[in-house]
Coordinates of C-alpha atoms in Angstrom, one line a residue:
X22 CA 114.1 -176.5 98.0
X23 CA 112.5 -179.9 98.4
X24 CA 112.4 -182.5 95.6
X25 CA 108.6 -182.1 95.2
X26 CA 108.8 -178.3 95.0
X27 CA 111.6 -178.6 92.4
X28 CA 109.5 -181.0 90.3
X29 CA 106.5 -178.6 90.3
X30 CA 108.7 -175.6 89.4
X31 CA 110.2 -177.5 86.5
X32 CA 106.7 -178.5 85.3
X33 CA 105.5 -174.9 85.4
X34 CA 108.6 -173.6 83.6
X35 CA 108.2 -176.4 81.0
X36 CA 104.6 -175.3 80.3
X37 CA 105.5 -171.6 80.2
X38 CA 108.2 -172.1 77.6
X39 CA 106.5 -174.9 75.7
X40 CA 102.9 -173.7 75.0
X41 CA 103.0 -175.1 71.5
X42 CA 103.4 -178.6 72.9
X43 CA 100.3 -178.1 75.1
X44 CA 98.3 -176.6 72.2
X45 CA 99.4 -179.5 70.0
X46 CA 98.1 -182.0 72.5
X47 CA 94.7 -180.3 72.7
X48 CA 94.5 -180.2 69.0
X49 CA 95.3 -183.9 68.8
X50 CA 92.5 -184.5 71.4
X51 CA 90.0 -182.5 69.4
X52 CA 91.0 -184.3 66.2
X53 CA 90.6 -187.7 68.0
X54 CA 87.1 -186.8 69.3
X55 CA 86.0 -185.6 65.9
X56 CA 87.2 -188.8 64.3
X57 CA 85.2 -190.8 67.0
X58 CA 82.1 -188.8 66.3
X59 CA 82.3 -189.5 62.6
X60 CA 83.0 -193.2 63.1
X61 CA 80.3 -193.7 65.7
X62 CA 77.6 -191.7 63.9
X63 CA 78.2 -193.8 60.8
X64 CA 78.0 -197.0 62.9
X65 CA 74.6 -195.9 64.3
X66 CA 73.5 -194.9 60.8
X67 CA 74.1 -198.5 59.7
X68 CA 72.2 -199.8 62.7
X69 CA 69.2 -197.6 61.8
X70 CA 69.1 -198.7 58.2
X71 CA 69.6 -202.4 59.1
X72 CA 66.4 -202.2 61.2
X73 CA 64.5 -199.9 58.8
X74 CA 65.3 -201.7 55.6
X75 CA 64.3 -205.1 57.1
X76 CA 61.0 -203.6 58.4
X77 CA 60.2 -202.2 54.9
X78 CA 61.1 -205.5 53.3
X79 CA 59.3 -207.9 55.7
X80 CA 56.7 -206.0 57.7
X81 CA 55.6 -202.8 56.0
X82 CA 52.8 -201.5 56.0
X83 CA 52.1 -203.3 59.3
X84 CA 53.0 -202.0 62.7
X85 CA 56.3 -203.7 63.7
X86 CA 58.8 -206.2 62.5
X87 CA 59.5 -209.7 63.9
X88 CA 63.2 -209.8 62.9
X89 CA 63.9 -213.5 63.6
X90 CA 61.0 -215.0 61.6
X91 CA 61.0 -212.0 59.2
X92 CA 57.3 -211.4 59.5
X93 CA 55.1 -208.7 61.0
X94 CA 52.9 -207.9 64.0
X95 CA 50.1 -205.3 64.3
X96 CA 51.0 -204.6 68.0
X97 CA 49.5 -201.1 68.4
X98 CA 45.9 -202.5 68.4
X99 CA 44.5 -205.8 69.6
X100 CA 44.7 -207.2 66.1
X101 CA 47.9 -209.0 67.2
X102 CA 49.2 -211.5 64.6
X103 CA 46.0 -212.1 62.6
X104 CA 46.6 -213.3 59.1
X105 CA 46.1 -210.9 56.2
X106 CA 42.7 -212.5 55.2
X107 CA 41.4 -212.1 58.8
X108 CA 42.2 -208.4 59.2
X109 CA 39.3 -205.9 59.4
X110 CA 38.1 -204.7 56.0
X111 CA 40.2 -201.8 54.7
X112 CA 42.9 -202.3 57.3
X113 CA 46.4 -202.8 55.9
X114 CA 48.2 -201.8 59.1
X115 CA 49.1 -198.4 60.6
X116 CA 52.6 -198.4 59.2
X117 CA 53.6 -197.6 62.8
X118 CA 57.3 -198.1 62.4
X119 CA 57.3 -196.0 59.2
X120 CA 55.5 -193.1 61.1
X121 CA 57.9 -193.5 64.0
X122 CA 60.9 -193.4 61.7
X123 CA 60.0 -190.1 59.9
X124 CA 61.9 -187.7 62.2
X125 CA 64.8 -190.1 62.4
X126 CA 65.1 -190.0 58.6
X127 CA 65.3 -186.2 58.7
X128 CA 67.9 -186.2 61.4
X129 CA 70.0 -188.7 59.4
X130 CA 69.6 -186.4 56.4
X131 CA 67.6 -188.7 54.1
X132 CA 65.1 -186.3 52.8
X133 CA 64.4 -188.5 49.7
X134 CA 63.1 -191.4 51.8
X135 CA 61.3 -188.9 54.1
X136 CA 59.4 -187.5 51.2
X137 CA 58.6 -191.0 49.8
X138 CA 57.3 -192.0 53.2
X139 CA 55.2 -188.9 53.6
X140 CA 53.6 -189.3 50.2
X141 CA 52.8 -193.0 50.9
X142 CA 51.2 -192.2 54.2
X143 CA 49.3 -189.3 52.7
X144 CA 47.7 -191.6 50.2
X145 CA 47.2 -194.8 52.1
X146 CA 46.9 -194.3 55.9
X147 CA 43.3 -194.7 57.1
X148 CA 42.1 -194.6 60.7
X149 CA 38.4 -195.5 60.0
X150 CA 38.9 -199.1 61.1
X151 CA 37.3 -201.4 63.6
X152 CA 40.4 -201.6 65.9
X153 CA 40.6 -201.2 69.7
X154 CA 43.8 -199.3 70.4
X155 CA 45.6 -198.1 73.5
X156 CA 45.0 -194.3 73.8
X157 CA 48.4 -193.5 75.4
X158 CA 50.5 -195.6 73.0
X159 CA 48.6 -194.4 69.9
X160 CA 49.0 -190.8 71.1
X161 CA 52.7 -190.8 71.7
X162 CA 53.5 -193.0 68.7
X163 CA 51.1 -192.3 65.8
X164 CA 49.7 -188.8 66.7
X165 CA 53.1 -187.5 67.9
X166 CA 54.8 -189.0 64.8
X167 CA 52.4 -187.4 62.4
X168 CA 52.4 -183.9 64.1
X169 CA 56.2 -183.9 64.3
X170 CA 56.6 -185.0 60.7
X171 CA 54.1 -182.4 59.5
X172 CA 56.2 -179.7 61.2
X173 CA 59.4 -181.0 59.7
X174 CA 57.8 -181.2 56.2
X175 CA 56.7 -177.6 56.3
X176 CA 59.7 -175.9 57.9
X177 CA 62.0 -173.4 56.1
X178 CA 64.5 -176.0 54.9
X179 CA 62.0 -177.2 52.2
X180 CA 62.7 -180.9 52.7
X181 CA 59.9 -181.8 50.3
X182 CA 59.6 -181.0 46.6
X183 CA 57.6 -177.8 46.2
X184 CA 53.9 -178.5 45.6
X185 CA 53.9 -182.2 46.7
X186 CA 52.8 -181.6 50.3
X187 CA 49.6 -179.9 51.3
X188 CA 49.3 -180.6 55.0
X189 CA 48.2 -184.2 54.4
X190 CA 49.9 -185.5 57.6
X191 CA 48.2 -182.7 59.6
X192 CA 44.8 -183.8 58.2
X193 CA 45.5 -187.4 59.3
X194 CA 46.6 -186.2 62.7
X195 CA 43.4 -184.2 63.1
X196 CA 41.3 -187.2 62.1
X197 CA 43.1 -189.4 64.6
X198 CA 42.9 -186.8 67.4
X199 CA 39.1 -186.4 66.7
X200 CA 38.7 -190.2 67.2
X201 CA 40.5 -189.8 70.6
X202 CA 37.9 -187.3 72.0
X203 CA 35.1 -189.8 73.0
X204 CA 37.6 -191.4 75.4
X205 CA 37.4 -188.2 77.5
X206 CA 33.6 -188.5 78.0
X207 CA 33.8 -189.8 81.5
X208 CA 32.4 -188.4 84.8
X209 CA 35.9 -187.2 85.7
X210 CA 37.2 -186.1 82.3
X211 CA 40.0 -188.6 82.7
X212 CA 40.2 -190.6 79.5
X213 CA 39.6 -194.3 79.0
X214 CA 42.8 -196.3 78.4
X215 CA 41.3 -198.1 75.4
X216 CA 39.1 -196.9 72.5
X217 CA 37.9 -198.2 69.2
X218 CA 39.0 -196.0 66.3
X219 CA 35.7 -196.6 64.4
X220 CA 33.1 -196.9 67.2
X221 CA 34.5 -195.0 70.1
X222 CA 34.3 -196.4 73.7
X223 CA 33.0 -200.0 73.6
X224 CA 30.4 -201.4 76.0
X225 CA 31.8 -202.6 79.3
X226 CA 35.2 -201.0 78.6
X227 CA 37.6 -201.1 81.5
X228 CA 37.7 -197.9 83.5
X229 CA 41.2 -198.6 84.8
X230 CA 44.1 -196.5 83.5
X231 CA 47.6 -195.4 84.5
X232 CA 48.9 -192.0 85.6
X233 CA 51.0 -191.8 82.4
X234 CA 48.0 -192.9 80.4
X235 CA 45.9 -189.9 81.3
X236 CA 48.6 -187.4 82.2
X237 CA 50.9 -187.6 79.2
X238 CA 48.8 -186.3 76.4
X239 CA 49.4 -182.6 76.5
X240 CA 52.4 -182.3 74.2
X241 CA 50.9 -184.1 71.2
X242 CA 47.3 -182.9 71.6
X243 CA 48.3 -179.4 72.6
X244 CA 50.5 -179.2 69.5
X245 CA 47.7 -180.4 67.3
X246 CA 45.4 -177.6 68.7
X247 CA 48.1 -175.0 68.0
X248 CA 48.5 -176.3 64.4
X249 CA 44.8 -176.6 63.5
X250 CA 43.2 -173.9 65.6
X251 CA 40.9 -176.5 67.1
X252 CA 41.1 -176.1 70.9
X253 CA 39.2 -179.3 71.7
X254 CA 42.4 -181.5 71.8
X255 CA 44.4 -179.3 74.1
X256 CA 41.3 -178.6 76.3
X257 CA 40.6 -182.3 76.8
X258 CA 44.3 -183.1 77.6
X259 CA 44.6 -180.1 79.9
X260 CA 41.4 -180.9 81.8
X261 CA 42.6 -184.5 82.4
X262 CA 46.0 -183.3 83.6
X263 CA 44.4 -180.8 86.0
X264 CA 42.0 -183.4 87.3
X265 CA 44.9 -185.9 87.8
X266 CA 47.0 -183.3 89.6
X267 CA 44.1 -182.6 91.9
X268 CA 44.2 -186.2 93.0
X269 CA 47.7 -186.0 94.4
X270 CA 48.3 -186.7 98.1
X271 CA 49.3 -184.1 100.7
X272 CA 52.9 -185.1 99.9
X273 CA 52.5 -184.1 96.3
X274 CA 52.8 -187.7 95.2
X275 CA 50.5 -189.6 92.8
X276 CA 49.7 -193.3 92.5
X277 CA 50.2 -195.6 89.5
X278 CA 46.7 -196.7 88.5
X279 CA 43.2 -195.2 88.9
X280 CA 39.6 -195.4 87.9
X281 CA 38.5 -192.9 85.3
X282 CA 34.8 -193.2 86.3
X283 CA 35.2 -192.6 90.0
X284 CA 38.4 -190.7 90.2
X285 CA 39.7 -193.1 92.9
X286 CA 43.2 -194.5 93.1
X287 CA 43.6 -198.3 92.5
X288 CA 47.4 -198.6 93.1
X289 CA 48.9 -196.3 95.7
X290 CA 52.5 -197.4 95.4
X291 CA 54.3 -195.2 92.9
X292 CA 57.8 -194.1 91.7
X293 CA 59.3 -192.6 88.6
X294 CA 59.1 -195.7 86.5
X295 CA 56.4 -197.6 84.6
X296 CA 52.9 -196.1 84.8
X297 CA 54.1 -192.7 86.0
X298 CA 57.3 -191.8 84.2
X299 CA 56.1 -189.6 81.3
X300 CA 53.7 -187.7 83.6
X301 CA 56.7 -186.0 85.2
X302 CA 58.4 -185.7 81.9
X303 CA 55.5 -183.9 80.3
X304 CA 55.0 -181.3 83.1
X305 CA 58.4 -179.8 82.5
X306 CA 58.4 -180.3 78.7
X307 CA 54.9 -178.7 78.4
X308 CA 56.2 -175.7 80.3
X309 CA 59.1 -175.4 77.9
X310 CA 56.9 -175.9 74.8
X311 CA 53.9 -173.8 75.7
X312 CA 55.4 -171.4 78.3
X313 CA 52.6 -172.0 80.8
X314 CA 53.5 -171.3 84.4
X315 CA 50.9 -173.7 85.6
X316 CA 53.0 -176.6 84.3
X317 CA 56.1 -175.3 86.0
X318 CA 54.3 -175.0 89.4
X319 CA 53.0 -178.5 89.0
X320 CA 56.5 -179.8 88.1
X321 CA 58.2 -177.9 90.9
X322 CA 56.0 -179.5 93.6
X323 CA 56.1 -182.9 92.0
X324 CA 59.9 -182.8 91.6
X325 CA 60.5 -181.9 95.3
X326 CA 58.1 -184.7 96.3
X327 CA 60.1 -187.2 94.2
X328 CA 63.4 -186.0 95.6
X329 CA 62.1 -186.3 99.2
X330 CA 60.2 -189.5 99.2
X331 CA 61.6 -191.6 96.3
X332 CA 65.3 -190.8 96.3
X333 CA 67.8 -192.8 98.2
X334 CA 71.3 -191.7 97.4
X335 CA 71.6 -192.0 93.7
X336 CA 68.8 -194.5 93.4
X337 CA 65.0 -194.1 93.3
X338 CA 62.7 -196.6 95.0
X339 CA 58.9 -196.7 95.0
X340 CA 56.8 -195.4 97.9
X341 CA 53.2 -195.2 99.1
X342 CA 51.7 -191.9 97.8
X343 CA 49.9 -191.4 101.1
X344 CA 52.7 -191.9 103.6
X345 CA 55.9 -191.6 101.6
X346 CA 57.1 -194.9 103.0
X347 CA 59.2 -197.1 100.7
X348 CA 57.3 -200.1 99.1
X349 CA 59.6 -201.6 96.5
X350 CA 63.3 -201.3 96.2
X351 CA 63.8 -201.9 92.6
X352 CA 65.3 -200.3 89.5
X353 CA 63.3 -200.4 86.3
X354 CA 64.7 -199.6 82.9
X355 CA 62.1 -196.9 82.3
X356 CA 63.5 -195.0 85.2
X357 CA 66.6 -194.3 83.1
X358 CA 64.8 -191.3 81.5
X359 CA 65.0 -189.4 84.8
X360 CA 68.5 -188.0 84.4
X361 CA 67.4 -186.4 81.1
X362 CA 64.6 -184.6 82.9
X363 CA 67.0 -183.5 85.6
X364 CA 69.2 -182.0 83.0
X365 CA 66.3 -179.9 81.7
X366 CA 66.0 -178.2 85.1
X367 CA 69.7 -177.9 85.6
X368 CA 70.2 -180.5 88.3
X369 CA 73.1 -181.9 86.4
X370 CA 75.1 -183.2 89.3
X371 CA 72.2 -185.4 90.5
X372 CA 71.5 -186.5 87.0
X373 CA 75.1 -187.7 86.6
X374 CA 75.1 -189.7 89.7
X375 CA 71.9 -191.6 88.8
X376 CA 73.0 -192.1 85.2
X377 CA 76.3 -193.7 86.3
X378 CA 74.3 -196.2 88.4
X379 CA 72.2 -197.2 85.5
X380 CA 75.3 -197.6 83.3
X381 CA 76.9 -199.7 86.0
X382 CA 73.9 -202.2 85.7
X383 CA 74.1 -202.0 81.9
X384 CA 77.8 -203.1 82.0
X385 CA 77.0 -205.8 84.5
X386 CA 74.6 -207.5 82.1
X387 CA 75.5 -206.1 78.7
X388 CA 72.0 -204.5 78.5
X389 CA 69.5 -203.0 81.0
X390 CA 67.1 -205.5 82.5
X391 CA 63.5 -204.4 82.8
X392 CA 63.5 -204.7 86.6
X393 CA 66.4 -205.1 89.0
X394 CA 66.0 -205.7 92.7
X395 CA 68.1 -203.2 94.5
X396 CA 67.8 -204.8 97.9
X397 CA 69.0 -208.2 96.6
X398 CA 71.2 -206.9 93.8
X399 CA 69.6 -209.4 91.4
X400 CA 67.4 -209.4 88.3
X401 CA 63.7 -209.7 88.9
X402 CA 62.8 -213.4 88.5
X403 CA 60.1 -212.8 85.8
X404 CA 61.0 -209.4 84.3
X405 CA 64.4 -210.3 82.8
X406 CA 63.8 -208.9 79.4
X407 CA 65.3 -205.9 77.5
X408 CA 63.0 -204.7 74.6
X409 CA 65.6 -202.4 73.0
X410 CA 64.6 -199.5 75.2
X411 CA 66.0 -196.0 74.6
X412 CA 65.9 -194.4 78.0
X413 CA 69.6 -194.8 78.9
X414 CA 70.7 -193.6 75.5
X415 CA 68.4 -190.6 75.9
X416 CA 69.8 -189.5 79.2
X417 CA 73.3 -190.0 77.9
X418 CA 72.6 -187.6 75.0
X419 CA 71.1 -185.0 77.4
X420 CA 74.1 -185.2 79.8
X421 CA 76.6 -184.9 76.9
X422 CA 74.7 -181.8 75.6
X423 CA 74.8 -180.3 79.1
X424 CA 78.4 -181.1 80.0
X425 CA 80.3 -181.9 76.7
X426 CA 82.1 -184.5 78.8
X427 CA 83.6 -187.0 76.3
X428 CA 82.9 -189.8 78.8
X429 CA 79.3 -189.8 77.7
X430 CA 80.4 -190.6 74.2
X431 CA 82.3 -193.6 75.7
X432 CA 79.0 -194.7 77.3
X433 CA 77.2 -194.3 73.9
X434 CA 79.9 -196.4 72.2
X435 CA 79.4 -199.1 74.8
X436 CA 75.7 -199.1 74.2
X437 CA 76.1 -199.3 70.5
X438 CA 78.6 -202.2 70.7
X439 CA 76.3 -204.1 73.1
X440 CA 73.3 -203.7 70.8
X441 CA 75.3 -205.0 67.8
X442 CA 76.8 -207.8 69.8
X443 CA 73.7 -209.1 71.6
X444 CA 70.6 -208.0 69.5
X445 CA 71.5 -207.8 65.9
X446 CA 70.2 -210.6 63.7
X447 CA 69.9 -211.0 59.9
X448 CA 66.4 -209.6 59.8
X449 CA 66.9 -206.6 62.1
X450 CA 67.4 -206.1 65.8
X451 CA 65.6 -208.5 68.2
X452 CA 64.6 -207.9 71.8
X453 CA 66.2 -209.9 74.6
X454 CA 63.9 -212.2 76.5
X455 CA 66.4 -213.0 79.3
X456 CA 69.4 -210.8 80.0
X457 CA 71.0 -213.5 82.1
X458 CA 71.2 -215.9 79.1
X459 CA 70.8 -213.3 76.2
X460 CA 68.0 -215.5 74.8
X461 CA 66.3 -213.4 72.0
X462 CA 62.7 -212.5 71.5
X463 CA 61.2 -212.1 68.0
X464 CA 60.2 -208.4 68.2
X465 CA 61.7 -205.2 67.0
X466 CA 59.7 -202.4 68.6
X467 CA 59.1 -199.2 66.6
X468 CA 60.7 -197.1 69.4
X469 CA 64.1 -198.6 68.5
X470 CA 64.0 -196.5 65.3
X471 CA 62.1 -193.6 66.8
X472 CA 64.3 -193.2 69.9
X473 CA 67.1 -195.6 70.5
X474 CA 68.9 -195.1 67.2
X475 CA 67.9 -191.4 67.1
X476 CA 69.4 -190.5 70.5
X477 CA 72.6 -192.5 69.8
X478 CA 73.0 -190.8 66.5
X479 CA 72.4 -187.3 68.0
X480 CA 75.0 -188.1 70.7
X481 CA 77.7 -188.2 68.0
X482 CA 76.2 -185.9 65.4
X483 CA 73.6 -183.2 66.4
X484 CA 74.1 -181.1 63.3
X485 CA 70.5 -181.7 62.1
X486 CA 69.2 -179.7 65.1
X487 CA 71.6 -176.8 64.8
X488 CA 69.9 -173.4 64.7
X489 CA 66.7 -174.6 66.4
X490 CA 65.3 -175.4 69.8
X491 CA 63.3 -178.6 70.1
X492 CA 61.5 -180.6 72.8
X493 CA 61.4 -184.3 72.3
X494 CA 58.2 -186.1 73.2
X495 CA 58.4 -189.3 75.3
X496 CA 58.6 -191.2 72.0
X497 CA 61.5 -189.1 70.7
X498 CA 59.5 -187.0 68.2
X499 CA 60.9 -183.4 68.0
X500 CA 58.6 -180.4 68.5
X501 CA 60.0 -176.9 67.9
X502 CA 60.0 -174.3 70.7
X503 CA 58.4 -171.3 69.0
X504 CA 57.2 -168.0 70.4
X505 CA 53.8 -168.3 68.8
X506 CA 52.9 -171.2 71.0
X507 CA 54.0 -169.5 74.2
X508 CA 51.9 -167.6 76.7
X509 CA 55.0 -165.9 78.0
X510 CA 58.6 -166.4 77.0
X511 CA 61.5 -165.9 79.4
X512 CA 63.3 -162.6 78.8
X513 CA 66.4 -164.5 77.6
X514 CA 67.3 -168.1 76.8
X515 CA 70.8 -169.2 77.3
X516 CA 71.6 -172.7 76.0
X517 CA 73.3 -173.8 79.3
X518 CA 70.1 -175.4 80.7
X519 CA 68.9 -172.3 82.5
X520 CA 66.8 -169.2 81.8
X521 CA 66.5 -165.9 83.6
X522 CA 63.2 -164.1 84.3
X523 CA 62.3 -160.7 85.8
X524 CA 61.5 -160.6 89.5
X525 CA 58.4 -158.8 90.5
X526 CA 58.9 -155.9 93.0
X527 CA 57.0 -157.6 95.8
X528 CA 58.9 -159.7 98.3
X529 CA 58.7 -163.4 97.9
X530 CA 60.7 -166.5 98.6
X531 CA 62.9 -167.5 95.7
X532 CA 64.4 -170.9 94.9
X533 CA 66.3 -172.3 92.0
X534 CA 63.1 -173.8 90.6
X535 CA 61.1 -170.6 90.8
X536 CA 64.0 -168.7 89.3
X537 CA 64.7 -171.5 86.8
X538 CA 68.5 -171.4 87.3
X539 CA 70.9 -173.9 88.6
X540 CA 72.9 -172.2 91.5
X541 CA 74.3 -175.6 92.6
X542 CA 77.1 -174.9 90.1
X543 CA 77.6 -171.3 91.3
X544 CA 79.4 -169.9 94.4
X545 CA 76.9 -168.7 96.9
X546 CA 74.5 -167.2 94.4
X547 CA 72.3 -164.3 95.6
X548 CA 69.6 -162.1 94.3
X549 CA 70.0 -158.4 94.0
X550 CA 68.5 -157.9 97.5
X551 CA 71.0 -160.3 99.0
X552 CA 68.5 -163.2 99.3
X553 CA 70.3 -166.5 98.8
X554 CA 68.9 -168.9 96.1
X555 CA 68.2 -172.5 97.0
X556 CA 69.3 -175.3 94.8
X557 CA 66.9 -177.1 92.5
X558 CA 67.6 -180.4 94.4
X559 CA 66.7 -178.9 97.8
X560 CA 64.7 -181.2 100.1
X561 CA 63.9 -179.5 103.5
X562 CA 64.5 -181.3 106.8
X563 CA 61.3 -182.9 108.2
X564 CA 61.2 -180.4 111.1
X565 CA 61.6 -176.6 110.9
X566 CA 63.9 -176.6 114.0
X567 CA 66.1 -179.2 112.2
X568 CA 65.8 -181.7 115.1
X569 CA 66.0 -185.4 114.1
X570 CA 66.0 -189.0 115.3
X571 CA 67.5 -190.7 112.3
X572 CA 69.0 -189.6 108.9
X573 CA 65.6 -190.1 107.3
X574 CA 64.5 -186.9 109.1
X575 CA 67.1 -184.9 107.2
X576 CA 66.8 -183.6 103.6
X577 CA 69.1 -182.5 100.8
X578 CA 71.2 -179.4 101.5
X579 CA 69.9 -176.3 99.7
X580 CA 73.3 -175.0 98.4
X581 CA 75.4 -178.0 97.3
X582 CA 72.8 -180.9 96.8
X583 CA 74.5 -183.0 99.5
X584 CA 72.5 -185.3 101.7
X585 CA 72.2 -184.1 105.3
X586 CA 72.6 -186.5 108.2
X587 CA 71.5 -186.6 111.9
X588 CA 74.1 -185.9 114.5
X589 CA 74.5 -187.7 117.9
X590 CA 73.0 -184.5 119.4
X591 CA 69.9 -184.9 117.2
X592 CA 70.3 -182.1 114.7
X593 CA 70.4 -182.3 110.9
X594 CA 73.5 -181.0 109.1
X595 CA 76.4 -181.7 106.8
X596 CA 78.2 -183.6 109.6
X597 CA 79.9 -186.1 107.3
X598 CA 81.8 -183.3 105.7
X599 CA 83.3 -181.9 108.9

């Protein structure tokens, strides 16, 4: 017997006769993880209240806090930093950060403050003001916050004192949604990016908007219709989404900006970052929330287009929607949401790879720069800022939920420590103007409370969501997945990021996306008739005969999500693995 064999035999015997030692070690590990969860959730709780209390002290009821100067800004509208005496009559601010904080207060278990905030908003919030607002931002922040908070206020846990709440937040949400509707009165049905809350669309208003701006309204406006019975909101958002999808190229790609009057694209270069990001996010989340197969078919085609034309290894560049050719090789901080979307469709392996690249850049600078040039490995010369964005924390939360890998808690801890080290000031948390010098900027965005703190807290303590299924909007507002809102529910829902559905008797091509499963983690999965299921990350080779000139002609393997390469003989395959 060799020395190596003897060592292995001794180890096996040791484990067989000493199971209590192994069990004891596992118990100690579980205890250590539980202690970390408690310690880190408390640390994030303190972060939230440091930001929230300072907002309430120095900025409430205005939109957002300026934590260095301890003043306010009405950033949601064009009112900017007007002095109190110069604000429109009757306007005392939208209390944006308070609205954005409502669901976070519930998740942190502070029902008393939640009730106090709901009652104040019910009595004081007024949208009949002469203020020009951005439709997209107002939708995801204010409308989404009000709709989500109304649902939380009326759920079975009775968070509010009986008799104190009579759907006031829903009334406010309906009023706000009604003020959105004139924006959709365009020749295309695509909404204007800007609208005046009191007077509607102003004369000579710009007709330029973004893909996200007109394609990311369906969750909030659809939920409002389901709650009120008024179909106008969902109809308007759905019509705009369908029109936008109809403008896609033959490659199933969309541009970044467009004209709502003509329906023509202005910017053809696109990616998964700013201007487009939440469009993809809302397709899959709308399918989950409303059970509409139309959303799934859109997402399926869009996802495969992204994987084929934007993906390069674990990174995603930008490309021309018409040709698929790369235009800009850059990472943007908003792209960090993408691994979270991939988790929702079960493409966990690809999500993990991309997430690790983003975290690598985070560690390099201490935070995530707004734009990072991949081809030069440097920060963009003018977009060096970090405005306390939540996307990396969001994807970290999703990946931990999918894998339960404690490494993601390590990532969360690193994010928390960086935020406290670099952005915490006496008056709250400040944005970073330049990540290379850590120079601060006097702005605490409302999404820091709505999303960044929320996802970090849920990473360590998700007990508030136990017993329910929720979809988070792009602003982090939870909406419940309920059967009453569904056109058709899957036959069974298994909380491992996949669902199973019945197969019709007729013969048809099946894939992981049409089956809504994740076979990349299974061993040669097949249907009952023997047909093999393709992976969700599958990207076909350019040619049906698999001939190629370069690696660019080859796609992603259908069974194991590995990139195929071009052989010397000119055929695509997994040659690098042989």
